[in-house]
Coordinates of C-alpha atoms in Angstrom, one line a residue:
M23 CA -66.8 22.2 -80.2
K24 CA -66.2 25.6 -78.6
A25 CA -69.4 27.1 -80.0
L26 CA -71.0 23.9 -78.6
T27 CA -69.7 24.4 -75.2
T28 CA -70.6 28.2 -75.1
I29 CA -74.1 27.2 -76.0
A30 CA -74.2 24.6 -73.2
F31 CA -72.7 27.0 -70.8
V32 CA -75.6 30.1 -71.8
F33 CA -78.3 27.5 -71.5
L34 CA -77.3 26.0 -68.3
S35 CA -76.7 29.6 -66.9
I36 CA -80.6 30.6 -67.7
L37 CA -81.7 27.5 -66.1
V38 CA -79.9 28.0 -63.0
F39 CA -80.0 32.0 -62.9
G40 CA -83.4 32.4 -64.6
Q41 CA -85.4 30.9 -61.6
K42 CA -87.5 33.2 -59.7
S43 CA -87.4 32.5 -56.0
I44 CA -90.8 33.4 -54.1
P45 CA -90.4 36.9 -52.7
S46 CA -90.5 37.5 -49.1
A47 CA -93.9 38.9 -48.2
E48 CA -95.8 39.0 -45.3
V49 CA -99.4 37.3 -45.2
K50 CA -101.9 36.5 -42.6
T51 CA -103.3 33.4 -41.0
L52 CA -107.1 33.1 -40.8
D53 CA -106.3 33.8 -37.1
G54 CA -104.6 37.2 -38.0
Q55 CA -101.1 36.2 -37.4
S56 CA -98.4 37.7 -39.5
V57 CA -96.4 35.3 -41.2
D58 CA -93.5 35.5 -44.1
I59 CA -94.6 33.1 -47.0
Q60 CA -90.9 32.0 -47.4
E61 CA -91.7 29.9 -44.0
Y62 CA -93.9 27.7 -46.3
A63 CA -92.1 28.5 -49.5
Q64 CA -88.5 27.3 -48.2
N65 CA -89.6 24.3 -46.2
G66 CA -87.6 21.7 -48.6
K67 CA -90.7 20.4 -50.1
I68 CA -92.4 21.2 -53.2
T69 CA -95.0 24.0 -52.6
V70 CA -98.0 24.7 -54.5
I71 CA -99.4 28.2 -54.1
S72 CA -102.9 29.1 -55.2
F73 CA -104.4 32.6 -55.0
W74 CA -108.1 32.4 -54.6
A75 CA -111.3 34.3 -53.5
T76 CA -114.6 33.0 -52.0
W77 CA -116.3 34.9 -54.9
C78 CA -114.2 33.3 -57.2
S79 CA -116.2 29.9 -58.8
P80 CA -113.3 28.9 -60.9
C81 CA -110.6 29.2 -57.7
K82 CA -113.1 26.8 -55.7
K83 CA -113.6 24.2 -58.4
E84 CA -109.8 24.3 -58.6
L85 CA -109.0 23.9 -54.7
D86 CA -112.2 21.2 -54.7
A87 CA -110.2 19.1 -57.7
I88 CA -107.1 19.5 -55.6
A89 CA -108.6 18.5 -52.4
D90 CA -109.6 15.2 -53.7
L91 CA -106.0 14.3 -54.7
Y92 CA -103.9 16.3 -51.8
D93 CA -103.6 13.4 -49.5
E94 CA -102.2 11.2 -52.4
W95 CA -100.0 13.9 -53.7
Q96 CA -98.5 14.8 -49.9
E97 CA -97.8 11.0 -50.0
A98 CA -96.0 10.4 -53.4
Y99 CA -94.6 13.7 -54.1
N100 CA -93.4 15.4 -50.3
M101 CA -95.3 18.4 -51.1
E102 CA -97.7 21.1 -49.4
L103 CA -100.4 23.5 -51.1
V104 CA -101.0 26.9 -49.6
A105 CA -104.1 28.5 -50.6
I106 CA -103.7 32.3 -50.0
T107 CA -107.0 34.3 -50.1
M108 CA -107.3 37.5 -52.1
D109 CA -110.5 38.4 -50.3
T110 CA -110.9 41.6 -48.9
Q111 CA -110.5 42.7 -45.1
R112 CA -114.5 43.1 -45.0
A113 CA -114.7 39.8 -46.6
L114 CA -112.4 37.7 -44.6
A115 CA -115.1 36.7 -42.3
K116 CA -116.5 34.4 -44.9
V117 CA -113.3 32.3 -45.4
K118 CA -113.2 30.0 -42.5
P119 CA -116.5 28.7 -42.5
M120 CA -116.8 28.3 -46.2
V121 CA -112.9 26.6 -45.9
E122 CA -114.4 24.3 -43.0
S123 CA -117.6 23.5 -45.1
K124 CA -115.2 22.5 -47.8
G125 CA -113.0 20.3 -45.6
W126 CA -110.1 21.6 -47.7
P127 CA -106.8 19.7 -46.0
F128 CA -104.5 22.5 -47.0
V129 CA -102.7 25.7 -45.3
I130 CA -105.1 29.1 -45.9
L131 CA -103.5 32.1 -45.8
S132 CA -104.7 35.7 -46.4
D133 CA -103.2 38.4 -48.7
A134 CA -106.3 40.7 -48.2
N135 CA -103.7 43.9 -48.5
Q136 CA -102.4 42.2 -51.6
V137 CA -98.5 42.6 -50.8
L138 CA -97.8 39.4 -52.1
R139 CA -99.7 39.7 -55.5
N140 CA -98.1 42.9 -56.3
A141 CA -94.7 41.2 -55.6
L142 CA -95.8 38.4 -57.8
N143 CA -97.0 40.9 -60.2
F144 CA -100.1 38.7 -61.7
Q145 CA -103.8 40.6 -62.4
T146 CA -106.2 37.0 -62.4
I147 CA -107.1 34.5 -60.0
P148 CA -107.1 31.7 -60.1
Q149 CA -103.5 31.7 -60.3
T150 CA -101.4 28.8 -59.1
F151 CA -97.3 28.7 -58.6
L152 CA -95.5 25.8 -58.2
L153 CA -92.3 26.1 -56.3
D154 CA -89.2 23.6 -56.1
Q155 CA -87.6 22.4 -52.9
E156 CA -85.6 25.7 -52.6
G157 CA -88.5 28.1 -53.4
N158 CA -87.7 28.9 -56.5
I159 CA -91.0 29.3 -59.2
V160 CA -90.6 26.9 -61.8
Y161 CA -94.4 27.0 -63.1
T162 CA -97.1 29.4 -63.1
H163 CA -100.7 28.8 -64.2
S164 CA -103.8 31.2 -64.6
G165 CA -107.1 30.2 -64.6
Y166 CA -108.7 26.8 -64.5
V167 CA -110.6 24.1 -66.2
P168 CA -111.4 21.0 -65.0
G169 CA -108.3 18.8 -65.9
D170 CA -105.7 21.3 -65.1
E171 CA -104.9 19.4 -61.6
Y172 CA -103.5 16.5 -63.6
E173 CA -101.1 19.2 -65.8
L174 CA -100.1 20.6 -62.2
E175 CA -99.4 16.8 -60.9
E176 CA -97.1 16.1 -63.9
K177 CA -94.9 19.2 -62.9
I178 CA -95.1 18.1 -59.4
K179 CA -94.2 15.0 -60.2
A180 CA -91.1 15.8 -62.3
L181 CA -90.0 18.1 -59.6
G182 CA -90.2 15.0 -57.0
K183 CA -87.9 12.5 -59.2

């Protein structure tokens, strides 16, 4: 019995202390205003952070697919998506017109200086992070193939319970 209690304690400790929270990092709005990503990550909502770029075809496909489901997800799960472009300072002029033409309904931010990307230590995009209501990273996914949005929805649904 003592061994079982010890195993249970270790497992729960890993669950509680093994979660990584989103780091404090400065990103910018498309109007150039600086914001800390934690303002979005620690808002009491389930938050999806998706890193993308205008030149990344799979990124745009992922965000298009999520945009089709976004209103439903917001209503059902009290969640928010923040799409963070990795476009360079020079390429940022393309972002706003593209977002407007796509009609993406989510928050769009820029990490042109790659501060957040470096803090999260990932290499490829699209890169998606799912955060719980306290801002802890509970799931991450790299790349996109059609249908990945439904896997993400299942993860969101599990958090919303």
